[in-house]
Amino acid sequence: ETGVTQTPRHLVMGMTNKKSLKCEQHLGHNAMYWYKQSAKKPLELMFVYSLEERVENNSVPSRFSPECPNSSHLFLHLHTLQPEDSALYLCASSQDRWVGGSTEAFFGQGTRLTVV
Amino acid sequence: AQKVTQAQTEISVVEKEDVTLDCVYETRDTTYYLFWYKQPPSGELVFLIRRNSFDEQNEISGRYSWNFQKSTSSFNFTITASQVVDSAVYFCALSAGNNDMRFGAGTRLTVKP
């Protein structure tokens, strides 16, 4: 496999459930990202990991909890979500963290999350 | 502050028409990078092009061309002779300073047969 793979592709969960989104990259990249894409809104950067350390957390509610056990895997743990959290969650990776830099990002196909 | 504005929310054209997607950016940094990504219905964003702030040469790649103008802080994207397969959401993005990449809101392009 190559590229960035996200599972599951679709997820429906109740507000009291606990679930996890998984992202895996086989590109040898050092940085990984979680984005939230809601209808008619810009992509929202949620978390950034560089060399397995979290380097950015953009005021994301604590009901979202990221985990990066190694440079190839990234998780987003979800618990007690709200209906407004329904969105497409995209994972991305880049060779190095792209702060002010030229590195392009490679994206997964996303997980379409619906909170009921 | 970094900001990317894509004023066109949705564009619809008929196949073979040319179409231009606008992107206006804001940054105080003198060194920065601009990107365009395509998001087809499958969901993943696909990298199309990267330009740095010191290279204002326009670029052409097949039916795609990009016009970078620092004087107007714009990085517009033109598709010539559009095809149905070009239907997607297109994102412009900016990377500058100590900030992570910032994306515009995207422009949804529909190409009708």
PDB file of N, CA and C in Angstrom, chain B residues 2-98:
ATOM      1  N   GLN B   2      -2.473  35.044   8.628  1.00  0.00           N
ATOM      2  CA  GLN B   2      -2.523  34.393   7.320  1.00  0.00           C
ATOM      3  C   GLN B   2      -3.980  34.172   6.942  1.00  0.00           C
ATOM      4  N   LYS B   3      -4.296  34.464   5.709  1.00  0.00           N
ATOM      5  CA  LYS B   3      -5.673  34.275   5.280  1.00  0.00           C
ATOM      6  C   LYS B   3      -5.718  33.951   3.801  1.00  0.00           C
ATOM      7  N   VAL B   4      -6.613  33.063   3.436  1.00  0.00           N
ATOM      8  CA  VAL B   4      -6.823  32.709   2.031  1.00  0.00           C
ATOM      9  C   VAL B   4      -8.299  32.865   1.728  1.00  0.00           C
ATOM     10  N   THR B   5      -8.603  33.597   0.684  1.00  0.00           N
ATOM     11  CA  THR B   5      -9.990  33.839   0.312  1.00  0.00           C
ATOM     12  C   THR B   5     -10.274  33.292  -1.077  1.00  0.00           C
ATOM     13  N   GLN B   6     -11.244  32.420  -1.134  1.00  0.00           N
ATOM     14  CA  GLN B   6     -11.748  31.935  -2.417  1.00  0.00           C
ATOM     15  C   GLN B   6     -13.196  32.401  -2.500  1.00  0.00           C
ATOM     16  N   ALA B   7     -13.398  33.486  -3.182  1.00  0.00           N
ATOM     17  CA  ALA B   7     -14.701  34.146  -3.169  1.00  0.00           C
ATOM     18  C   ALA B   7     -15.774  33.351  -3.911  1.00  0.00           C
ATOM     19  N   GLN B   8     -15.362  32.534  -4.847  1.00  0.00           N
ATOM     20  CA  GLN B   8     -16.324  31.752  -5.620  1.00  0.00           C
ATOM     21  C   GLN B   8     -16.653  30.472  -4.868  1.00  0.00           C
ATOM     22  N   THR B   9     -17.874  30.374  -4.407  1.00  0.00           N
ATOM     23  CA  THR B   9     -18.277  29.174  -3.674  1.00  0.00           C
ATOM     24  C   THR B   9     -18.532  28.014  -4.640  1.00  0.00           C
ATOM     25  N   GLU B  10     -19.264  28.317  -5.698  1.00  0.00           N
ATOM     26  CA  GLU B  10     -19.600  27.292  -6.679  1.00  0.00           C
ATOM     27  C   GLU B  10     -19.533  27.881  -8.083  1.00  0.00           C
ATOM     28  N   ILE B  11     -19.024  27.073  -9.004  1.00  0.00           N
ATOM     29  CA  ILE B  11     -18.991  27.464 -10.406  1.00  0.00           C
ATOM     30  C   ILE B  11     -19.514  26.290 -11.229  1.00  0.00           C
ATOM     31  N   SER B  12     -20.338  26.607 -12.210  1.00  0.00           N
ATOM     32  CA  SER B  12     -20.839  25.568 -13.106  1.00  0.00           C
ATOM     33  C   SER B  12     -20.547  25.982 -14.535  1.00  0.00           C
ATOM     34  N   VAL B  13     -19.940  25.089 -15.290  1.00  0.00           N
ATOM     35  CA  VAL B  13     -19.632  25.356 -16.692  1.00  0.00           C
ATOM     36  C   VAL B  13     -20.037  24.145 -17.523  1.00  0.00           C
ATOM     37  N   VAL B  14     -20.071  24.378 -18.810  1.00  0.00           N
ATOM     38  CA  VAL B  14     -20.340  23.292 -19.742  1.00  0.00           C
ATOM     39  C   VAL B  14     -18.998  22.792 -20.273  1.00  0.00           C
ATOM     40  N   GLU B  15     -18.928  21.519 -20.489  1.00  0.00           N
ATOM     41  CA  GLU B  15     -17.687  20.912 -20.983  1.00  0.00           C
ATOM     42  C   GLU B  15     -17.111  21.719 -22.138  1.00  0.00           C
ATOM     43  N   LYS B  16     -15.792  21.819 -22.142  1.00  0.00           N
ATOM     44  CA  LYS B  16     -14.972  22.513 -23.136  1.00  0.00           C
ATOM     45  C   LYS B  16     -14.859  24.016 -22.886  1.00  0.00           C
ATOM     46  N   GLU B  17     -15.612  24.512 -21.924  1.00  0.00           N
ATOM     47  CA  GLU B  17     -15.439  25.921 -21.563  1.00  0.00           C
ATOM     48  C   GLU B  17     -14.168  26.075 -20.739  1.00  0.00           C
ATOM     49  N   ASP B  18     -13.579  27.267 -20.788  1.00  0.00           N
ATOM     50  CA  ASP B  18     -12.461  27.590 -19.898  1.00  0.00           C
ATOM     51  C   ASP B  18     -13.048  28.154 -18.599  1.00  0.00           C
ATOM     52  N   VAL B  19     -12.363  27.892 -17.500  1.00  0.00           N
ATOM     53  CA  VAL B  19     -12.854  28.391 -16.219  1.00  0.00           C
ATOM     54  C   VAL B  19     -11.667  28.807 -15.355  1.00  0.00           C
ATOM     55  N   THR B  20     -11.833  29.925 -14.644  1.00  0.00           N
ATOM     56  CA  THR B  20     -10.779  30.418 -13.753  1.00  0.00           C
ATOM     57  C   THR B  20     -11.280  30.439 -12.319  1.00  0.00           C
ATOM     58  N   LEU B  21     -10.491  29.854 -11.436  1.00  0.00           N
ATOM     59  CA  LEU B  21     -10.795  29.833 -10.018  1.00  0.00           C
ATOM     60  C   LEU B  21      -9.905  30.858  -9.331  1.00  0.00           C
ATOM     61  N   ASP B  22     -10.511  31.736  -8.563  1.00  0.00           N
ATOM     62  CA  ASP B  22      -9.768  32.836  -7.956  1.00  0.00           C
ATOM     63  C   ASP B  22      -9.270  32.477  -6.558  1.00  0.00           C
ATOM     64  N   CYS B  23      -8.110  33.012  -6.230  1.00  0.00           N
ATOM     65  CA  CYS B  23      -7.545  32.845  -4.893  1.00  0.00           C
ATOM     66  C   CYS B  23      -6.818  34.129  -4.518  1.00  0.00           C
ATOM     67  N   VAL B  24      -7.195  34.703  -3.397  1.00  0.00           N
ATOM     68  CA  VAL B  24      -6.527  35.900  -2.881  1.00  0.00           C
ATOM     69  C   VAL B  24      -5.993  35.562  -1.499  1.00  0.00           C
ATOM     70  N   TYR B  25      -4.755  35.943  -1.221  1.00  0.00           N
ATOM     71  CA  TYR B  25      -4.144  35.581   0.051  1.00  0.00           C
ATOM     72  C   TYR B  25      -3.654  36.825   0.782  1.00  0.00           C
ATOM     73  N   GLU B  26      -3.461  36.644   2.083  1.00  0.00           N
ATOM     74  CA  GLU B  26      -2.928  37.707   2.918  1.00  0.00           C
ATOM     75  C   GLU B  26      -1.834  37.137   3.802  1.00  0.00           C
ATOM     76  N   THR B  27      -0.698  37.805   3.803  1.00  0.00           N
ATOM     77  CA  THR B  27       0.377  37.439   4.714  1.00  0.00           C
ATOM     78  C   THR B  27       1.349  38.595   4.817  1.00  0.00           C
ATOM     79  N   ARG B  28       1.987  38.719   5.972  1.00  0.00           N
ATOM     80  CA  ARG B  28       3.004  39.748   6.154  1.00  0.00           C
ATOM     81  C   ARG B  28       4.402  39.196   5.900  1.00  0.00           C
ATOM     82  N   ASP B  29       4.491  37.901   5.733  1.00  0.00           N
ATOM     83  CA  ASP B  29       5.793  37.294   5.490  1.00  0.00           C
ATOM     84  C   ASP B  29       6.231  37.533   4.041  1.00  0.00           C
ATOM     85  N   THR B  30       7.513  37.685   3.861  1.00  0.00           N
ATOM     86  CA  THR B  30       8.029  37.883   2.504  1.00  0.00           C
ATOM     87  C   THR B  30       8.328  36.549   1.831  1.00  0.00           C
ATOM     88  N   THR B  31       8.519  35.538   2.646  1.00  0.00           N
ATOM     89  CA  THR B  31       8.712  34.187   2.099  1.00  0.00           C
ATOM     90  C   THR B  31       7.506  33.352   2.434  1.00  0.00           C
ATOM     91  N   TYR B  32       6.878  32.834   1.416  1.00  0.00           N
ATOM     92  CA  TYR B  32       5.689  32.011   1.642  1.00  0.00           C
ATOM     93  C   TYR B  32       5.494  31.105   0.434  1.00  0.00           C
ATOM     94  N   TYR B  33       4.611  30.138   0.613  1.00  0.00           N
ATOM     95  CA  TYR B  33       4.315  29.178  -0.445  1.00  0.00           C
ATOM     96  C   TYR B  33       2.814  29.108  -0.647  1.00  0.00           C
ATOM     97  N   LEU B  34       2.433  28.993  -1.874  1.00  0.00           N
ATOM     98  CA  LEU B  34       1.026  28.861  -2.244  1.00  0.00           C
ATOM     99  C   LEU B  34       0.797  27.515  -2.914  1.00  0.00           C
ATOM    100  N   PHE B  35      -0.361  26.965  -2.655  1.00  0.00           N
ATOM    101  CA  PHE B  35      -0.690  25.632  -3.156  1.00  0.00           C
ATOM    102  C   PHE B  35      -2.101  25.630  -3.734  1.00  0.00           C
ATOM    103  N   TRP B  36      -2.324  24.701  -4.652  1.00  0.00           N
ATOM    104  CA  TRP B  36      -3.670  24.347  -5.069  1.00  0.00           C
ATOM    105  C   TRP B  36      -3.838  22.842  -4.894  1.00  0.00           C
ATOM    106  N   TYR B  37      -5.016  22.477  -4.343  1.00  0.00           N
ATOM    107  CA  TYR B  37      -5.383  21.078  -4.176  1.00  0.00           C
ATOM    108  C   TYR B  37      -6.739  20.845  -4.827  1.00  0.00           C
ATOM    109  N   LYS B  38      -6.925  19.624  -5.307  1.00  0.00           N
ATOM    110  CA  LYS B  38      -8.207  19.204  -5.874  1.00  0.00           C
ATOM    111  C   LYS B  38      -8.817  18.130  -4.979  1.00  0.00           C
ATOM    112  N   GLN B  39     -10.102  18.271  -4.660  1.00  0.00           N
ATOM    113  CA  GLN B  39     -10.790  17.258  -3.857  1.00  0.00           C
ATOM    114  C   GLN B  39     -11.919  16.655  -4.694  1.00  0.00           C
ATOM    115  N   PRO B  40     -11.674  15.500  -5.292  1.00  0.00           N
ATOM    116  CA  PRO B  40     -12.733  14.845  -6.058  1.00  0.00           C
ATOM    117  C   PRO B  40     -13.766  14.242  -5.110  1.00  0.00           C
ATOM    118  N   PRO B  41     -14.851  13.696  -5.643  1.00  0.00           N
ATOM    119  CA  PRO B  41     -15.895  13.117  -4.781  1.00  0.00           C
ATOM    120  C   PRO B  41     -15.383  12.019  -3.850  1.00  0.00           C
ATOM    121  N   SER B  42     -14.287  11.391  -4.178  1.00  0.00           N
ATOM    122  CA  SER B  42     -13.753  10.326  -3.324  1.00  0.00           C
ATOM    123  C   SER B  42     -13.238  10.853  -1.989  1.00  0.00           C
ATOM    124  N   GLY B  43     -12.972  12.150  -1.886  1.00  0.00           N
ATOM    125  CA  GLY B  43     -12.673  12.745  -0.586  1.00  0.00           C
ATOM    126  C   GLY B  43     -11.266  13.249  -0.370  1.00  0.00           C
ATOM    127  N   GLU B  44     -10.269  12.552  -0.878  1.00  0.00           N
ATOM    128  CA  GLU B  44      -8.899  12.968  -0.566  1.00  0.00           C
ATOM    129  C   GLU B  44      -8.512  14.211  -1.354  1.00  0.00           C
ATOM    130  N   LEU B  45      -7.755  15.082  -0.728  1.00  0.00           N
ATOM    131  CA  LEU B  45      -7.234  16.243  -1.424  1.00  0.00           C
ATOM    132  C   LEU B  45      -5.984  15.825  -2.187  1.00  0.00           C
ATOM    133  N   VAL B  46      -5.923  16.225  -3.443  1.00  0.00           N
ATOM    134  CA  VAL B  46      -4.795  15.869  -4.294  1.00  0.00           C
ATOM    135  C   VAL B  46      -3.997  17.117  -4.611  1.00  0.00           C
ATOM    136  N   PHE B  47      -2.720  17.073  -4.332  1.00  0.00           N
ATOM    137  CA  PHE B  47      -1.833  18.202  -4.576  1.00  0.00           C
ATOM    138  C   PHE B  47      -1.716  18.458  -6.077  1.00  0.00           C
ATOM    139  N   LEU B  48      -1.847  19.745  -6.467  1.00  0.00           N
ATOM    140  CA  LEU B  48      -1.729  20.114  -7.870  1.00  0.00           C
ATOM    141  C   LEU B  48      -0.468  20.910  -8.153  1.00  0.00           C
ATOM    142  N   ILE B  49      -0.213  21.934  -7.327  1.00  0.00           N
ATOM    143  CA  ILE B  49       0.911  22.799  -7.611  1.00  0.00           C
ATOM    144  C   ILE B  49       1.347  23.544  -6.362  1.00  0.00           C
ATOM    145  N   ARG B  50       2.623  23.920  -6.330  1.00  0.00           N
ATOM    146  CA  ARG B  50       3.195  24.740  -5.275  1.00  0.00           C
ATOM    147  C   ARG B  50       4.021  25.849  -5.938  1.00  0.00           C
ATOM    148  N   ARG B  51       3.882  27.062  -5.445  1.00  0.00           N
ATOM    149  CA  ARG B  51       4.720  28.167  -5.905  1.00  0.00           C
ATOM    150  C   ARG B  51       5.281  28.890  -4.698  1.00  0.00           C
ATOM    151  N   ASN B  52       6.519  29.355  -4.801  1.00  0.00           N
ATOM    152  CA  ASN B  52       7.065  30.161  -3.720  1.00  0.00           C
ATOM    153  C   ASN B  52       6.958  31.637  -4.082  1.00  0.00           C
ATOM    154  N   SER B  53       7.080  32.472  -3.067  1.00  0.00           N
ATOM    155  CA  SER B  53       6.816  33.898  -3.219  1.00  0.00           C
ATOM    156  C   SER B  53       7.830  34.612  -4.098  1.00  0.00           C
ATOM    157  N   PHE B  54       8.930  33.971  -4.395  1.00  0.00           N
ATOM    158  CA  PHE B  54       9.963  34.626  -5.193  1.00  0.00           C
ATOM    159  C   PHE B  54       9.899  34.231  -6.668  1.00  0.00           C
ATOM    160  N   ASP B  55       8.949  33.413  -6.994  1.00  0.00           N
ATOM    161  CA  ASP B  55       8.855  32.931  -8.373  1.00  0.00           C
ATOM    162  C   ASP B  55       7.483  33.290  -8.927  1.00  0.00           C
ATOM    163  N   GLU B  56       7.411  34.375  -9.653  1.00  0.00           N
ATOM    164  CA  GLU B  56       6.126  34.823 -10.175  1.00  0.00           C
ATOM    165  C   GLU B  56       5.860  34.328 -11.589  1.00  0.00           C
ATOM    166  N   GLN B  57       6.708  33.464 -12.056  1.00  0.00           N
ATOM    167  CA  GLN B  57       6.455  32.912 -13.391  1.00  0.00           C
ATOM    168  C   GLN B  57       5.167  32.126 -13.408  1.00  0.00           C
ATOM    169  N   ASN B  58       4.372  32.343 -14.409  1.00  0.00           N
ATOM    170  CA  ASN B  58       3.157  31.550 -14.553  1.00  0.00           C
ATOM    171  C   ASN B  58       3.535  30.138 -14.996  1.00  0.00           C
ATOM    172  N   GLU B  59       2.680  29.219 -14.669  1.00  0.00           N
ATOM    173  CA  GLU B  59       2.988  27.824 -14.974  1.00  0.00           C
ATOM    174  C   GLU B  59       1.837  27.176 -15.723  1.00  0.00           C
ATOM    175  N   ILE B  60       2.188  26.338 -16.649  1.00  0.00           N
ATOM    176  CA  ILE B  60       1.187  25.601 -17.420  1.00  0.00           C
ATOM    177  C   ILE B  60       1.512  24.122 -17.329  1.00  0.00           C
ATOM    178  N   SER B  61       0.473  23.335 -17.058  1.00  0.00           N
ATOM    179  CA  SER B  61       0.631  21.891 -17.031  1.00  0.00           C
ATOM    180  C   SER B  61      -0.568  21.291 -17.747  1.00  0.00           C
ATOM    181  N   GLY B  62      -0.402  20.982 -18.988  1.00  0.00           N
ATOM    182  CA  GLY B  62      -1.524  20.450 -19.769  1.00  0.00           C
ATOM    183  C   GLY B  62      -2.634  21.470 -19.901  1.00  0.00           C
ATOM    184  N   ARG B  63      -3.815  21.122 -19.426  1.00  0.00           N
ATOM    185  CA  ARG B  63      -4.953  22.050 -19.502  1.00  0.00           C
ATOM    186  C   ARG B  63      -4.994  23.006 -18.311  1.00  0.00           C
ATOM    187  N   TYR B  64      -4.094  22.800 -17.360  1.00  0.00           N
ATOM    188  CA  TYR B  64      -4.076  23.628 -16.161  1.00  0.00           C
ATOM    189  C   TYR B  64      -3.028  24.733 -16.290  1.00  0.00           C
ATOM    190  N   SER B  65      -3.372  25.907 -15.795  1.00  0.00           N
ATOM    191  CA  SER B  65      -2.392  26.990 -15.736  1.00  0.00           C
ATOM    192  C   SER B  65      -2.653  27.821 -14.489  1.00  0.00           C
ATOM    193  N   TRP B  66      -1.590  28.433 -14.002  1.00  0.00           N
ATOM    194  CA  TRP B  66      -1.674  29.200 -12.775  1.00  0.00           C
ATOM    195  C   TRP B  66      -1.058  30.575 -13.006  1.00  0.00           C
ATOM    196  N   ASN B  67      -1.727  31.587 -12.491  1.00  0.00           N
ATOM    197  CA  ASN B  67      -1.292  32.976 -12.648  1.00  0.00           C
ATOM    198  C   ASN B  67      -1.039  33.554 -11.265  1.00  0.00           C
ATOM    199  N   PHE B  68       0.223  33.753 -10.933  1.00  0.00           N
ATOM    200  CA  PHE B  68       0.623  34.267  -9.623  1.00  0.00           C
ATOM    201  C   PHE B  68       0.981  35.731  -9.781  1.00  0.00           C
ATOM    202  N   GLN B  69       0.282  36.604  -9.066  1.00  0.00           N
ATOM    203  CA  GLN B  69       0.557  38.039  -9.132  1.00  0.00           C
ATOM    204  C   GLN B  69       0.683  38.584  -7.717  1.00  0.00           C
ATOM    205  N   LYS B  70       1.906  38.915  -7.329  1.00  0.00           N
ATOM    206  CA  LYS B  70       2.136  39.445  -5.982  1.00  0.00           C
ATOM    207  C   LYS B  70       1.493  40.819  -5.821  1.00  0.00           C
ATOM    208  N   SER B  71       1.427  41.584  -6.900  1.00  0.00           N
ATOM    209  CA  SER B  71       0.882  42.943  -6.813  1.00  0.00           C
ATOM    210  C   SER B  71      -0.573  42.942  -6.353  1.00  0.00           C
ATOM    211  N   THR B  72      -1.280  41.883  -6.685  1.00  0.00           N
ATOM    212  CA  THR B  72      -2.688  41.789  -6.281  1.00  0.00           C
ATOM    213  C   THR B  72      -2.912  40.659  -5.267  1.00  0.00           C
ATOM    214  N   SER B  73      -1.813  40.061  -4.808  1.00  0.00           N
ATOM    215  CA  SER B  73      -1.895  38.939  -3.849  1.00  0.00           C
ATOM    216  C   SER B  73      -2.865  37.873  -4.343  1.00  0.00           C
ATOM    217  N   SER B  74      -2.687  37.497  -5.575  1.00  0.00           N
ATOM    218  CA  SER B  74      -3.595  36.500  -6.143  1.00  0.00           C
ATOM    219  C   SER B  74      -2.824  35.341  -6.761  1.00  0.00           C
ATOM    220  N   PHE B  75      -3.452  34.205  -6.725  1.00  0.00           N
ATOM    221  CA  PHE B  75      -2.862  32.981  -7.299  1.00  0.00           C
ATOM    222  C   PHE B  75      -4.006  32.212  -7.944  1.00  0.00           C
ATOM    223  N   ASN B  76      -4.370  32.631  -9.141  1.00  0.00           N
ATOM    224  CA  ASN B  76      -5.546  32.087  -9.803  1.00  0.00           C
ATOM    225  C   ASN B  76      -5.227  30.862 -10.645  1.00  0.00           C
ATOM    226  N   PHE B  77      -6.223  30.039 -10.793  1.00  0.00           N
ATOM    227  CA  PHE B  77      -6.076  28.727 -11.441  1.00  0.00           C
ATOM    228  C   PHE B  77      -7.065  28.649 -12.598  1.00  0.00           C
ATOM    229  N   THR B  78      -6.550  28.374 -13.786  1.00  0.00           N
ATOM    230  CA  THR B  78      -7.404  28.280 -14.964  1.00  0.00           C
ATOM    231  C   THR B  78      -7.363  26.882 -15.551  1.00  0.00           C
ATOM    232  N   ILE B  79      -8.541  26.360 -15.832  1.00  0.00           N
ATOM    233  CA  ILE B  79      -8.653  25.085 -16.534  1.00  0.00           C
ATOM    234  C   ILE B  79      -9.152  25.387 -17.942  1.00  0.00           C
ATOM    235  N   THR B  80      -8.400  24.982 -18.905  1.00  0.00           N
ATOM    236  CA  THR B  80      -8.761  25.206 -20.303  1.00  0.00           C
ATOM    237  C   THR B  80      -9.487  23.980 -20.844  1.00  0.00           C
ATOM    238  N   ALA B  81     -10.511  24.233 -21.631  1.00  0.00           N
ATOM    239  CA  ALA B  81     -11.272  23.131 -22.238  1.00  0.00           C
ATOM    240  C   ALA B  81     -11.683  22.122 -21.160  1.00  0.00           C
ATOM    241  N   SER B  82     -12.469  22.581 -20.228  1.00  0.00           N
ATOM    242  CA  SER B  82     -12.828  21.766 -19.067  1.00  0.00           C
ATOM    243  C   SER B  82     -13.488  20.449 -19.476  1.00  0.00           C
ATOM    244  N   GLN B  83     -13.315  19.466 -18.602  1.00  0.00           N
ATOM    245  CA  GLN B  83     -13.907  18.147 -18.815  1.00  0.00           C
ATOM    246  C   GLN B  83     -14.711  17.748 -17.587  1.00  0.00           C
ATOM    247  N   VAL B  84     -15.605  16.814 -17.763  1.00  0.00           N
ATOM    248  CA  VAL B  84     -16.451  16.360 -16.657  1.00  0.00           C
ATOM    249  C   VAL B  84     -15.594  15.878 -15.484  1.00  0.00           C
ATOM    250  N   VAL B  85     -14.456  15.265 -15.789  1.00  0.00           N
ATOM    251  CA  VAL B  85     -13.584  14.743 -14.728  1.00  0.00           C
ATOM    252  C   VAL B  85     -12.945  15.849 -13.896  1.00  0.00           C
ATOM    253  N   ASP B  86     -13.056  17.084 -14.360  1.00  0.00           N
ATOM    254  CA  ASP B  86     -12.520  18.204 -13.587  1.00  0.00           C
ATOM    255  C   ASP B  86     -13.468  18.602 -12.456  1.00  0.00           C
ATOM    256  N   SER B  87     -14.648  18.055 -12.444  1.00  0.00           N
ATOM    257  CA  SER B  87     -15.618  18.381 -11.396  1.00  0.00           C
ATOM    258  C   SER B  87     -15.056  17.958 -10.040  1.00  0.00           C
ATOM    259  N   ALA B  88     -14.959  18.919  -9.148  1.00  0.00           N
ATOM    260  CA  ALA B  88     -14.353  18.670  -7.836  1.00  0.00           C
ATOM    261  C   ALA B  88     -14.439  19.959  -7.034  1.00  0.00           C
ATOM    262  N   VAL B  89     -13.969  19.876  -5.794  1.00  0.00           N
ATOM    263  CA  VAL B  89     -13.770  21.088  -4.998  1.00  0.00           C
ATOM    264  C   VAL B  89     -12.283  21.412  -5.049  1.00  0.00           C
ATOM    265  N   TYR B  90     -11.972  22.655  -5.333  1.00  0.00           N
ATOM    266  CA  TYR B  90     -10.580  23.078  -5.449  1.00  0.00           C
ATOM    267  C   TYR B  90     -10.242  24.024  -4.305  1.00  0.00           C
ATOM    268  N   PHE B  91      -9.105  23.735  -3.656  1.00  0.00           N
ATOM    269  CA  PHE B  91      -8.667  24.523  -2.515  1.00  0.00           C
ATOM    270  C   PHE B  91      -7.353  25.212  -2.822  1.00  0.00           C
ATOM    271  N   CYS B  92      -7.294  26.459  -2.447  1.00  0.00           N
ATOM    272  CA  CYS B  92      -6.051  27.217  -2.463  1.00  0.00           C
ATOM    273  C   CYS B  92      -5.526  27.238  -1.027  1.00  0.00           C
ATOM    274  N   ALA B  93      -4.221  27.188  -0.849  1.00  0.00           N
ATOM    275  CA  ALA B  93      -3.655  27.151   0.496  1.00  0.00           C
ATOM    276  C   ALA B  93      -2.380  27.979   0.561  1.00  0.00           C
ATOM    277  N   LEU B  94      -2.076  28.436   1.768  1.00  0.00           N
ATOM    278  CA  LEU B  94      -0.918  29.299   2.009  1.00  0.00           C
ATOM    279  C   LEU B  94      -0.114  28.749   3.173  1.00  0.00           C
ATOM    280  N   SER B  95       1.195  28.713   3.016  1.00  0.00           N
ATOM    281  CA  SER B  95       2.086  28.332   4.097  1.00  0.00           C
ATOM    282  C   SER B  95       3.116  29.442   4.253  1.00  0.00           C
ATOM    283  N   ALA B  96       3.183  30.036   5.462  1.00  0.00           N
ATOM    284  CA  ALA B  96       4.068  31.178   5.662  1.00  0.00           C
ATOM    285  C   ALA B  96       4.451  31.301   7.120  1.00  0.00           C
ATOM    286  N   GLY B  97       5.627  31.866   7.333  1.00  0.00           N
ATOM    287  CA  GLY B  97       6.062  32.150   8.688  1.00  0.00           C
ATOM    288  C   GLY B  97       6.063  30.933   9.576  1.00  0.00           C
ATOM    289  N   ASN B  98       5.621  31.132  10.802  1.00  0.00           N
ATOM    290  CA  ASN B  98       5.576  30.038  11.768  1.00  0.00           C
ATOM    291  C   ASN B  98       4.200  29.399  11.851  1.00  0.00           C
TER     292      ASN B  98
END
